[in-house]
Amino acid sequence: MSIDAQPGAEQLAVDLLARTDHGRVATTLRALPFLAFASHIVQDGRLLLRMPRSHGYHHACVGSVVAYGADNLGSAGPDEGLWSVQVVGACETHEPTADQVERFGPAPATVDGASYEPVYLRIEPQLGTVHSTDDGLERHFGHPL
């Protein structure tokens, strides 16, 4: 069931993202669809991303409308329903506070063999979608769709 047309969908999507720490950002790169991984935190209803600078994927995100999603497709237990969430919004660079950097947790030492240097982005959610199977949200998060 999709709730993107119901009031509060963006807030529910952001609330669910706050329960995860990694996801995928979707944008276009040279006019082609593109996905990149990122870690994230939620701060004041905004999504803050941390990505590796070495790939340069952040250049495709900054100044664009992007989609960011996460799910439990690979981590759901046998008795859990599946869920998937996505937010869409404008993406900009972000200078994190020391507290925000700490909330991201330890960064990897390398990505694809290159030293990890983080870049931080901010997404202002404008649209949210949530999908769930087998009452997964209600049973595990106390929130019905």
PDB file of C-alpha atoms in Angstrom:
ATOM      1  CA  MET A   1       0.000   0.000   0.000  1.00  0.00           C
ATOM      2  CA  SER A   2       1.358   3.426  -0.889  1.00  0.00           C
ATOM      3  CA  ILE A   3       0.608   6.415   1.289  1.00  0.00           C
ATOM      4  CA  ASP A   4       2.168   9.101  -0.868  1.00  0.00           C
ATOM      5  CA  ALA A   5      -1.178  10.856  -1.373  1.00  0.00           C
ATOM      6  CA  GLN A   6      -2.113  10.864   2.321  1.00  0.00           C
ATOM      7  CA  PRO A   7      -1.240  13.701   4.718  1.00  0.00           C
ATOM      8  CA  GLY A   8       1.825  12.997   6.822  1.00  0.00           C
ATOM      9  CA  ALA A   9       3.453  10.621   4.335  1.00  0.00           C
ATOM     10  CA  GLU A  10       6.658  12.647   4.323  1.00  0.00           C
ATOM     11  CA  GLN A  11       6.815  12.559   8.126  1.00  0.00           C
ATOM     12  CA  LEU A  12       6.221   8.795   8.300  1.00  0.00           C
ATOM     13  CA  ALA A  13       8.881   8.245   5.636  1.00  0.00           C
ATOM     14  CA  VAL A  14      11.374  10.415   7.541  1.00  0.00           C
ATOM     15  CA  ASP A  15      10.500   8.663  10.822  1.00  0.00           C
ATOM     16  CA  LEU A  16      11.221   5.275   9.259  1.00  0.00           C
ATOM     17  CA  LEU A  17      14.481   6.507   7.759  1.00  0.00           C
ATOM     18  CA  ALA A  18      15.502   7.588  11.261  1.00  0.00           C
ATOM     19  CA  ARG A  19      15.373   3.887  12.212  1.00  0.00           C
ATOM     20  CA  THR A  20      18.000   2.964   9.599  1.00  0.00           C
ATOM     21  CA  ASP A  21      21.481   4.237   8.907  1.00  0.00           C
ATOM     22  CA  HIS A  22      22.183   3.443   5.245  1.00  0.00           C
ATOM     23  CA  GLY A  23      20.273   3.749   2.006  1.00  0.00           C
ATOM     24  CA  ARG A  24      20.497   4.655  -1.662  1.00  0.00           C
ATOM     25  CA  VAL A  25      20.275   8.021  -3.346  1.00  0.00           C
ATOM     26  CA  ALA A  26      18.830   8.093  -6.868  1.00  0.00           C
ATOM     27  CA  THR A  27      19.665  10.855  -9.302  1.00  0.00           C
ATOM     28  CA  THR A  28      20.791  11.194 -12.893  1.00  0.00           C
ATOM     29  CA  LEU A  29      24.366  11.083 -14.096  1.00  0.00           C
ATOM     30  CA  ARG A  30      24.934  12.285 -17.657  1.00  0.00           C
ATOM     31  CA  ALA A  31      21.165  11.976 -18.268  1.00  0.00           C
ATOM     32  CA  LEU A  32      21.054   8.340 -17.091  1.00  0.00           C
ATOM     33  CA  PRO A  33      19.411   7.063 -13.887  1.00  0.00           C
ATOM     34  CA  PHE A  34      21.941   6.354 -11.172  1.00  0.00           C
ATOM     35  CA  LEU A  35      21.981   4.899  -7.620  1.00  0.00           C
ATOM     36  CA  ALA A  36      24.675   5.475  -4.999  1.00  0.00           C
ATOM     37  CA  PHE A  37      24.946   4.278  -1.418  1.00  0.00           C
ATOM     38  CA  ALA A  38      25.106   6.669   1.517  1.00  0.00           C
ATOM     39  CA  SER A  39      24.807   6.692   5.255  1.00  0.00           C
ATOM     40  CA  HIS A  40      22.250   9.048   6.744  1.00  0.00           C
ATOM     41  CA  ILE A  41      20.839  10.624   9.869  1.00  0.00           C
ATOM     42  CA  VAL A  42      17.644  12.586  10.371  1.00  0.00           C
ATOM     43  CA  GLN A  43      17.883  16.085  11.856  1.00  0.00           C
ATOM     44  CA  ASP A  44      14.907  18.451  12.226  1.00  0.00           C
ATOM     45  CA  GLY A  45      12.895  16.615   9.565  1.00  0.00           C
ATOM     46  CA  ARG A  46      15.743  16.779   7.049  1.00  0.00           C
ATOM     47  CA  LEU A  47      17.829  13.902   5.812  1.00  0.00           C
ATOM     48  CA  LEU A  48      21.593  14.380   6.128  1.00  0.00           C
ATOM     49  CA  LEU A  49      23.741  12.128   3.949  1.00  0.00           C
ATOM     50  CA  ARG A  50      27.399  11.123   4.146  1.00  0.00           C
ATOM     51  CA  MET A  51      28.967   9.846   0.931  1.00  0.00           C
ATOM     52  CA  PRO A  52      32.506   9.157  -0.266  1.00  0.00           C
ATOM     53  CA  ARG A  53      33.983  12.193  -2.014  1.00  0.00           C
ATOM     54  CA  SER A  54      36.317  10.037  -4.132  1.00  0.00           C
ATOM     55  CA  HIS A  55      33.568   8.837  -6.466  1.00  0.00           C
ATOM     56  CA  GLY A  56      32.258  12.341  -7.162  1.00  0.00           C
ATOM     57  CA  TYR A  57      28.651  11.140  -7.153  1.00  0.00           C
ATOM     58  CA  HIS A  58      27.701  13.994  -4.857  1.00  0.00           C
ATOM     59  CA  HIS A  59      28.204  16.386  -7.794  1.00  0.00           C
ATOM     60  CA  ALA A  60      25.234  14.754  -9.542  1.00  0.00           C
ATOM     61  CA  CYS A  61      23.087  15.216  -6.412  1.00  0.00           C
ATOM     62  CA  VAL A  62      23.844  18.810  -5.400  1.00  0.00           C
ATOM     63  CA  GLY A  63      21.338  21.274  -6.810  1.00  0.00           C
ATOM     64  CA  SER A  64      19.065  18.496  -8.067  1.00  0.00           C
ATOM     65  CA  VAL A  65      15.888  16.829  -6.908  1.00  0.00           C
ATOM     66  CA  VAL A  66      16.848  13.350  -5.742  1.00  0.00           C
ATOM     67  CA  ALA A  67      15.141  10.307  -4.290  1.00  0.00           C
ATOM     68  CA  TYR A  68      16.533   8.568  -1.227  1.00  0.00           C
ATOM     69  CA  GLY A  69      15.342   5.205  -0.013  1.00  0.00           C
ATOM     70  CA  ALA A  70      15.974   2.489   2.518  1.00  0.00           C
ATOM     71  CA  ASP A  71      14.292  -0.788   3.423  1.00  0.00           C
ATOM     72  CA  ASN A  72      14.554  -3.956   5.446  1.00  0.00           C
ATOM     73  CA  LEU A  73      14.582  -6.278   2.429  1.00  0.00           C
ATOM     74  CA  GLY A  74      17.912  -7.827   3.434  1.00  0.00           C
ATOM     75  CA  SER A  75      17.455  -7.752   7.183  1.00  0.00           C
ATOM     76  CA  ALA A  76      13.850  -8.773   7.894  1.00  0.00           C
ATOM     77  CA  GLY A  77      13.509 -11.819  10.106  1.00  0.00           C
ATOM     78  CA  PRO A  78      11.243 -14.732   9.207  1.00  0.00           C
ATOM     79  CA  ASP A  79       8.335 -13.297  11.214  1.00  0.00           C
ATOM     80  CA  GLU A  80       8.730  -9.689  10.032  1.00  0.00           C
ATOM     81  CA  GLY A  81       6.910  -7.958   7.223  1.00  0.00           C
ATOM     82  CA  LEU A  82       8.935  -6.150   4.594  1.00  0.00           C
ATOM     83  CA  TRP A  83       8.972  -2.388   4.298  1.00  0.00           C
ATOM     84  CA  SER A  84      10.429   0.146   1.929  1.00  0.00           C
ATOM     85  CA  VAL A  85      10.519   3.928   2.222  1.00  0.00           C
ATOM     86  CA  GLN A  86      11.485   6.739  -0.116  1.00  0.00           C
ATOM     87  CA  VAL A  87      11.663  10.520   0.138  1.00  0.00           C
ATOM     88  CA  VAL A  88      12.075  12.939  -2.730  1.00  0.00           C
ATOM     89  CA  GLY A  89      13.435  16.435  -2.343  1.00  0.00           C
ATOM     90  CA  ALA A  90      15.985  19.069  -3.207  1.00  0.00           C
ATOM     91  CA  CYS A  91      19.581  18.169  -2.356  1.00  0.00           C
ATOM     92  CA  GLU A  92      22.283  20.622  -1.267  1.00  0.00           C
ATOM     93  CA  THR A  93      25.712  20.467   0.323  1.00  0.00           C
ATOM     94  CA  HIS A  94      25.777  20.518   4.112  1.00  0.00           C
ATOM     95  CA  GLU A  95      28.401  21.451   6.671  1.00  0.00           C
ATOM     96  CA  PRO A  96      27.682  19.143   9.625  1.00  0.00           C
ATOM     97  CA  THR A  97      28.082  20.090  13.250  1.00  0.00           C
ATOM     98  CA  ALA A  98      30.409  18.039  15.452  1.00  0.00           C
ATOM     99  CA  ASP A  99      27.319  16.403  16.999  1.00  0.00           C
ATOM    100  CA  GLN A 100      25.991  15.413  13.564  1.00  0.00           C
ATOM    101  CA  VAL A 101      29.352  13.917  12.542  1.00  0.00           C
ATOM    102  CA  GLU A 102      29.346  11.906  15.776  1.00  0.00           C
ATOM    103  CA  ARG A 103      25.789  10.683  15.111  1.00  0.00           C
ATOM    104  CA  PHE A 104      26.911   9.245  11.761  1.00  0.00           C
ATOM    105  CA  GLY A 105      29.279   6.965  13.649  1.00  0.00           C
ATOM    106  CA  PRO A 106      32.638   5.743  12.442  1.00  0.00           C
ATOM    107  CA  ALA A 107      33.373   6.180   8.755  1.00  0.00           C
ATOM    108  CA  PRO A 108      34.959   3.379   6.762  1.00  0.00           C
ATOM    109  CA  ALA A 109      38.718   3.618   6.243  1.00  0.00           C
ATOM    110  CA  THR A 110      38.450   2.965   2.506  1.00  0.00           C
ATOM    111  CA  VAL A 111      35.876   2.692  -0.270  1.00  0.00           C
ATOM    112  CA  ASP A 112      36.840   0.623  -3.308  1.00  0.00           C
ATOM    113  CA  GLY A 113      40.467   0.742  -2.165  1.00  0.00           C
ATOM    114  CA  ALA A 114      40.613   4.554  -1.894  1.00  0.00           C
ATOM    115  CA  SER A 115      40.877   6.439   1.394  1.00  0.00           C
ATOM    116  CA  TYR A 116      37.467   7.545   2.587  1.00  0.00           C
ATOM    117  CA  GLU A 117      36.918  11.277   2.649  1.00  0.00           C
ATOM    118  CA  PRO A 118      33.303  12.166   3.456  1.00  0.00           C
ATOM    119  CA  VAL A 119      31.086  14.700   1.784  1.00  0.00           C
ATOM    120  CA  TYR A 120      27.835  15.731   3.458  1.00  0.00           C
ATOM    121  CA  LEU A 121      24.534  16.526   1.754  1.00  0.00           C
ATOM    122  CA  ARG A 122      21.070  17.580   2.939  1.00  0.00           C
ATOM    123  CA  ILE A 123      17.720  16.563   1.459  1.00  0.00           C
ATOM    124  CA  GLU A 124      14.591  18.591   2.187  1.00  0.00           C
ATOM    125  CA  PRO A 125      11.779  15.980   1.851  1.00  0.00           C
ATOM    126  CA  GLN A 126       8.881  17.112  -0.319  1.00  0.00           C
ATOM    127  CA  LEU A 127       7.273  13.734  -1.043  1.00  0.00           C
ATOM    128  CA  GLY A 128       7.330  10.448   0.816  1.00  0.00           C
ATOM    129  CA  THR A 129       6.207   6.933   0.009  1.00  0.00           C
ATOM    130  CA  VAL A 130       6.032   3.917   2.293  1.00  0.00           C
ATOM    131  CA  HIS A 131       5.244   0.328   1.355  1.00  0.00           C
ATOM    132  CA  SER A 132       4.792  -2.592   3.747  1.00  0.00           C
ATOM    133  CA  THR A 133       3.870  -6.272   3.602  1.00  0.00           C
ATOM    134  CA  ASP A 134       2.104  -8.364   6.225  1.00  0.00           C
ATOM    135  CA  ASP A 135       1.392  -5.434   8.573  1.00  0.00           C
ATOM    136  CA  GLY A 136       5.165  -4.981   9.033  1.00  0.00           C
ATOM    137  CA  LEU A 137       4.913  -1.351  10.126  1.00  0.00           C
ATOM    138  CA  GLU A 138       2.109  -1.931  12.598  1.00  0.00           C
ATOM    139  CA  ARG A 139       3.673  -4.992  14.208  1.00  0.00           C
ATOM    140  CA  HIS A 140       7.228  -3.642  14.458  1.00  0.00           C
ATOM    141  CA  PHE A 141       6.890   0.125  14.681  1.00  0.00           C
ATOM    142  CA  GLY A 142       3.368   0.599  16.035  1.00  0.00           C
ATOM    143  CA  HIS A 143       2.279   2.555  12.972  1.00  0.00           C
ATOM    144  CA  PRO A 144      -0.467   1.308  10.629  1.00  0.00           C
ATOM    145  CA  LEU A 145      -0.443   2.235   6.964  1.00  0.00           C
TER     146      LEU A 145
END
